Coordinates of C-alpha atoms in Angstrom, one line a residue:
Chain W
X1 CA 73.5 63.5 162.4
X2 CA 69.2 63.4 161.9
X3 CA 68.2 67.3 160.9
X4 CA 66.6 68.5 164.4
X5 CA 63.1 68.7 162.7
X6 CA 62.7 65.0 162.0
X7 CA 59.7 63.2 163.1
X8 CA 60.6 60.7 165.7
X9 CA 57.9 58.5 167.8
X10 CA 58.4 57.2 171.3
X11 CA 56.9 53.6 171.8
X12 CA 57.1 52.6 175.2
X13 CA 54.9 51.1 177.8
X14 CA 56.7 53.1 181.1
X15 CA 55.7 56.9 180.8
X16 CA 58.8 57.8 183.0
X17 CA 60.4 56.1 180.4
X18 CA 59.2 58.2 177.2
X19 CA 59.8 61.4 178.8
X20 CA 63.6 60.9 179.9
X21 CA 64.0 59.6 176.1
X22 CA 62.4 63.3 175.4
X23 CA 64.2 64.9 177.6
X24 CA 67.3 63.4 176.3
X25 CA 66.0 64.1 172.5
X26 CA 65.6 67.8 173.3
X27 CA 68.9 67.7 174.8
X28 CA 69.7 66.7 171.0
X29 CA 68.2 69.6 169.5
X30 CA 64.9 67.3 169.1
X31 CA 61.6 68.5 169.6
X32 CA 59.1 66.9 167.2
X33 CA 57.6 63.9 169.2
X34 CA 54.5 61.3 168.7
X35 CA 54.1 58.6 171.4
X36 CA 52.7 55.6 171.9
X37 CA 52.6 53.0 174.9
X38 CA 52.6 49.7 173.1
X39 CA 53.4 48.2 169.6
X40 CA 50.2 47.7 168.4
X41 CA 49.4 51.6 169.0
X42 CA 52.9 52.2 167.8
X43 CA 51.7 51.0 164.7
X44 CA 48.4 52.2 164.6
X45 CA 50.0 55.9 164.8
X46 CA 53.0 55.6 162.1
X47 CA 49.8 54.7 160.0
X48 CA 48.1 57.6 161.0
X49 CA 51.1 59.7 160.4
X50 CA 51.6 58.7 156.8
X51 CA 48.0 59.2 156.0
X52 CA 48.6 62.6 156.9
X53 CA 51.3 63.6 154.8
X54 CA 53.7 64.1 157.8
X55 CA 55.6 60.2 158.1
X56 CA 57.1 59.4 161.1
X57 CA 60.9 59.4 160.1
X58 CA 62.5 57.6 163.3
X59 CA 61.1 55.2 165.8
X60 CA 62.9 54.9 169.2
X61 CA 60.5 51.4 170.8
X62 CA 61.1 49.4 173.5
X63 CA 61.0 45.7 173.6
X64 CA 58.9 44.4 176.4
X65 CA 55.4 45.6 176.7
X66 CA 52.3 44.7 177.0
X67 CA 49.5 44.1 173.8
X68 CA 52.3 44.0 171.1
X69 CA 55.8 43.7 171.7
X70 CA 58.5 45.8 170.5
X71 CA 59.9 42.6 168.3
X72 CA 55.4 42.2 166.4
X73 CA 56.0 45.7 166.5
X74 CA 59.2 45.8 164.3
X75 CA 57.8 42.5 162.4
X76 CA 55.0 44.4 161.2
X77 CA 56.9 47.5 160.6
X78 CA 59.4 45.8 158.5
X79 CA 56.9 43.6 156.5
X80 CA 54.7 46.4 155.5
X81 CA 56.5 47.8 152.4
X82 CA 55.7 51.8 153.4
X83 CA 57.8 51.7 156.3
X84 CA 60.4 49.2 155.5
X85 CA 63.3 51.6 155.0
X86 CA 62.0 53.4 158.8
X87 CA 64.9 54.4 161.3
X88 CA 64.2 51.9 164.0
X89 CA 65.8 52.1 167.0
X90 CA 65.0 49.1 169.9
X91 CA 65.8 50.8 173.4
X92 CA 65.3 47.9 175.3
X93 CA 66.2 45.9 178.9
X94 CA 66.4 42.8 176.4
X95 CA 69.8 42.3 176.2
X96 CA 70.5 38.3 175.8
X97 CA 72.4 38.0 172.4
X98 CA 69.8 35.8 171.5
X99 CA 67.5 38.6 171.4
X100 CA 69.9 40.8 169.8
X101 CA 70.7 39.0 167.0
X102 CA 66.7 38.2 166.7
X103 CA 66.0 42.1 166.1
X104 CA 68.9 42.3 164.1
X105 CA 67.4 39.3 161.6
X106 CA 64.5 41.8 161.7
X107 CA 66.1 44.7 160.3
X108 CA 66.2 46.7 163.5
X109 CA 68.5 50.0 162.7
X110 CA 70.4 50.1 165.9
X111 CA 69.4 48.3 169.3
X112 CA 70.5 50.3 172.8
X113 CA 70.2 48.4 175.8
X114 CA 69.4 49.8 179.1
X115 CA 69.9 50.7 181.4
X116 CA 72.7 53.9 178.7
X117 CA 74.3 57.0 179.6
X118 CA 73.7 60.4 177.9
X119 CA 76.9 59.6 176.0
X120 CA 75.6 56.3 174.7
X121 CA 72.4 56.8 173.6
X122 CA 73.6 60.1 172.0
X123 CA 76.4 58.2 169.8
X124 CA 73.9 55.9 168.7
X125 CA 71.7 58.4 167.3
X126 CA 74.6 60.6 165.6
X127 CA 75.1 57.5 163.8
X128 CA 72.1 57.6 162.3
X129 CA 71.6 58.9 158.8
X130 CA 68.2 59.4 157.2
X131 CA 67.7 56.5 154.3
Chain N
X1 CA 67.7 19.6 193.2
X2 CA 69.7 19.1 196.7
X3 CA 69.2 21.3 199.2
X4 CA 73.1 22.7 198.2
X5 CA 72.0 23.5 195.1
X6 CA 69.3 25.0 195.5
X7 CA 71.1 27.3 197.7
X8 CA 73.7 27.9 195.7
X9 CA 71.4 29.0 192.7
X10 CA 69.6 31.6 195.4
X11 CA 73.0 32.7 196.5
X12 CA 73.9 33.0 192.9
X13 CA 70.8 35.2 191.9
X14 CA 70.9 37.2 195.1
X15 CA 74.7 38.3 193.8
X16 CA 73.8 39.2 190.1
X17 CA 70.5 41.2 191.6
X18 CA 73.2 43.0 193.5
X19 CA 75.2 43.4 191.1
X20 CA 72.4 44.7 188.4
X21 CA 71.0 47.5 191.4
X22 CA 74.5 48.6 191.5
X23 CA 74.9 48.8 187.9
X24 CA 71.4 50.3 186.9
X25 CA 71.5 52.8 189.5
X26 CA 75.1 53.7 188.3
X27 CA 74.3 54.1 184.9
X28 CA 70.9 55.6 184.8
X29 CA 70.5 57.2 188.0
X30 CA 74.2 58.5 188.3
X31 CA 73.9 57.5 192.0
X32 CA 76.6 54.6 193.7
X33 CA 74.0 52.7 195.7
X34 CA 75.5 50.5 199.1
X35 CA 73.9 47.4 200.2
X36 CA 73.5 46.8 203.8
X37 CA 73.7 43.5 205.9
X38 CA 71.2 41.5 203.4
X39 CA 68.7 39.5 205.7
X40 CA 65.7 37.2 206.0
X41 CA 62.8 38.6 206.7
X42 CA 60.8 37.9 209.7
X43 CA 56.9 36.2 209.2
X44 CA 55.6 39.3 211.1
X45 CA 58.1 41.7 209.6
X46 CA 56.0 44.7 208.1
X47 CA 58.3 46.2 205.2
X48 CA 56.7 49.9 204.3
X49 CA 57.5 52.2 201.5
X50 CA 55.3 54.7 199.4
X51 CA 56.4 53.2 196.1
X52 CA 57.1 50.2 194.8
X53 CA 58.5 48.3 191.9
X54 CA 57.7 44.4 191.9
X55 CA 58.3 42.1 188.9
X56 CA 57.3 38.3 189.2
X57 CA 60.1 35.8 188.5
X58 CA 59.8 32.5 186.4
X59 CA 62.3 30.5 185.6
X60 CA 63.8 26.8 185.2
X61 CA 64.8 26.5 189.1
X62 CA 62.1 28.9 191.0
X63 CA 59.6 31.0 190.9
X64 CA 58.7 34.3 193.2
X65 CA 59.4 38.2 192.9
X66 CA 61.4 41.1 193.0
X67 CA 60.8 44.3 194.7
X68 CA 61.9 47.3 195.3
X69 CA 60.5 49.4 198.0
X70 CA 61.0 53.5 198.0
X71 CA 60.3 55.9 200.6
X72 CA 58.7 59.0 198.8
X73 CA 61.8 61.3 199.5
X74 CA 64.0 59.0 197.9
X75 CA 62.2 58.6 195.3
X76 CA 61.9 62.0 193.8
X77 CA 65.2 62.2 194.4
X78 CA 66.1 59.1 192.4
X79 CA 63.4 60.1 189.1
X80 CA 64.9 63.7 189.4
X81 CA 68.5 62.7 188.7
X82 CA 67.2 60.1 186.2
X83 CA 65.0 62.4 184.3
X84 CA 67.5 65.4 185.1
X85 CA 64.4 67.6 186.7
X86 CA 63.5 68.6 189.6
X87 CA 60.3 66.9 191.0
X88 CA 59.1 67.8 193.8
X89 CA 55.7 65.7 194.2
X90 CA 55.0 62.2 192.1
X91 CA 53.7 63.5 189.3
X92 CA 52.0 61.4 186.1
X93 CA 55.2 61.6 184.6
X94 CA 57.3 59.5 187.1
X95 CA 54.3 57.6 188.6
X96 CA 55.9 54.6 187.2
X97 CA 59.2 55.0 186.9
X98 CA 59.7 52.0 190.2
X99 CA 58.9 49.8 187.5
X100 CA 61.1 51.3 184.7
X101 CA 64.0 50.8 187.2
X102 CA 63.3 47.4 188.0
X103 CA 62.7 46.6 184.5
X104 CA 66.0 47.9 184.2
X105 CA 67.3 45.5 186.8
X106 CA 66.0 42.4 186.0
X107 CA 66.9 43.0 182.5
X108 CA 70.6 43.0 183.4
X109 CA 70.2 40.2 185.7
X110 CA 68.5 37.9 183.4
X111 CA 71.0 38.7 180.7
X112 CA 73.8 37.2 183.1
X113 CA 71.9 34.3 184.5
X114 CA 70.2 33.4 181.5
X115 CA 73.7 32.9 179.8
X116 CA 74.5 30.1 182.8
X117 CA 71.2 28.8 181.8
X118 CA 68.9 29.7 184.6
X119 CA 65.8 30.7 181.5
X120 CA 64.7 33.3 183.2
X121 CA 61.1 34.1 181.1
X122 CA 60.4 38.3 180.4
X123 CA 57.8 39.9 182.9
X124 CA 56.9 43.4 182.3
X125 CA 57.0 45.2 186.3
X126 CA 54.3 47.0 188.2
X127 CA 54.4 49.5 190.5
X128 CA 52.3 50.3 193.6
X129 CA 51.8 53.9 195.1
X130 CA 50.2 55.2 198.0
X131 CA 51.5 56.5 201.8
X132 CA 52.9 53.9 203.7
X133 CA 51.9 50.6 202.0
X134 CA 52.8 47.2 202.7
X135 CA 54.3 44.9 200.6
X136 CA 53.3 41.0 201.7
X137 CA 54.9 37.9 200.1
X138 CA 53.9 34.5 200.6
X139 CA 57.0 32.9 199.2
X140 CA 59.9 31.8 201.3
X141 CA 62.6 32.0 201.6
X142 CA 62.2 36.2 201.4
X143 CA 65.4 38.3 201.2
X144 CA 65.6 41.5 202.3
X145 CA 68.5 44.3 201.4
X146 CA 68.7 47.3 202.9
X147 CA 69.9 50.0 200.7
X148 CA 72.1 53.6 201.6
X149 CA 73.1 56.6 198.9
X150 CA 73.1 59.7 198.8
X151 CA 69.7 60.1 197.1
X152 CA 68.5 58.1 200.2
X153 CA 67.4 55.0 201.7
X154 CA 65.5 51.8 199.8
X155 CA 64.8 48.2 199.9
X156 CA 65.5 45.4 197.7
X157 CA 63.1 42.4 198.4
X158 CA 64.2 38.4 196.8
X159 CA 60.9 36.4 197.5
X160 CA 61.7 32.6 196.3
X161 CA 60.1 29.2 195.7
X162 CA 61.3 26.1 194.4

């Protein structure tokens, strides 16, 4: 299980959408959020994060938004060497294998599809461990 | 494509949309949904709601759109079970949440019918607000299904071209 006090950001393009992942985080015991509404932001703020000494330790993104993708998104992640160990999580309406097995190939951490239960979306994060 | 063909791929779609509403609204809204007697919908036919979720539709057979049409009191009633809080107006934080669900929808449906080769191409949804607004389409044939639950009545709206 992640300590409580991690820092997790929330990349998705649907507000509604961020704040029942929140409200399901604090159900967690979470409570340290950043959000953004698409990749390239998503990006833009993990940067910003690490400048300031205080990293972003999990991304939870969604796939299918508009500007940059959650699949750039975890490209870019991935390929820049100060985030290439980062929890990523794709919570995403994608659920074609195809597309699967692409964000696996990416070195996504764990990919829940929606629409998830409670009970789903909290297994896949007590699976998580921090690297 | 025959005519019988053509048919059978609406008929096929029309099912997995059915299917995917049930499912979605199962799973993320805790709420068993009921279609009613799915039926065309007349030219002159207004169809009125106070928020909607619409997502266009491109694939290898057709083209057209999905909607799904919300009277407000259903629709609070449907974000408060799916956030698990109570909201009483449409607030900032649920202003789009139509389109979240229909996301949610057409996600499921395209993983089905993409699998029986129907390439079904993303589309990120939209949502429309305001009292009492009208959704048009020009594409035909347009399906409408009525919807019952306990959180209240909706409206599912297949607009097709080949």
């Amino acid at each position: 299980m992640l300590p409580p006090e991690i820092s997790i950001l929330i990349v998705d393009d649907m507000k509604s959408m961020r704040t029942m992942v929140k409200g399901q985080l604090r159900q967690l015991g979470y409570s340290n959020f950043s959000e953004a509404e698409d990749g390239g932001k998503g990006f833009a703020m993990l940067e910003e994060m690490h400048r300031g000494g205080k990293p972003a330790q999990l991304v939870l993104s969604d796939w299918n938004m508009p500007n940059t993708t959650g699949i750039e998104f975890l490209k870019r992640v991935r390929g820049d060497s100060r985030f290439q160990n980062l929890l990523f999580v794709m919570i995403t309406a994608e659920g074609e294998l195809g597309q699967v097995k692409e964000a696996i190939g990416l070195g996504v951490t764990t990919y829940i599809v929606k629409p998830f239960t409670a009970e789903t979306f909290q297994a896949k994060l007590k699976d998580l461990k921090l690297p | 494509m025959s005519d019988a063909d053509g048919k059978q791929q609406t008929t096929e779609f029309l099912n997995t949309v059915l299917g995917s509403v049930a499912h979605t609204f199962k799973v993320a809204i805790r709420t068993e949904v009921k279609p009613g007697k799915t039926r065309m919908r007349g030219p002159d036919e207004e169809l009125t709601g106070d928020v909607a979720g619409l997502v266009g539709l491109i694939s290898n057979h057709f083209t057209g759109s999905l909607t799904l049409i919300f009277p407000e009191k259903t629709y609070l009633a449907v974000m408060s079970r799916m956030l698990e809080v109570e909201f009483l107006a449409i607030s900032e934080d649920i202003a789009d949440g139509a389109a979240e669900i229909m996301n949610m929808i057409l996600g499921h449906a395209k993983t089905t019918l993409n699998e029986k080769g129907y390439g079904f191409q993303q589309a990120i949804p939209s949502v429309i607000r305001g009292t009492g607004i009208q959704i048009y389409t020009d594409a035909q044939p347009s399906i409408l299904i009525p919807y019952t639950s306990d959180a209240g009545d909706f409206y599912v709206e297949l607009a097709l071209k080949r």
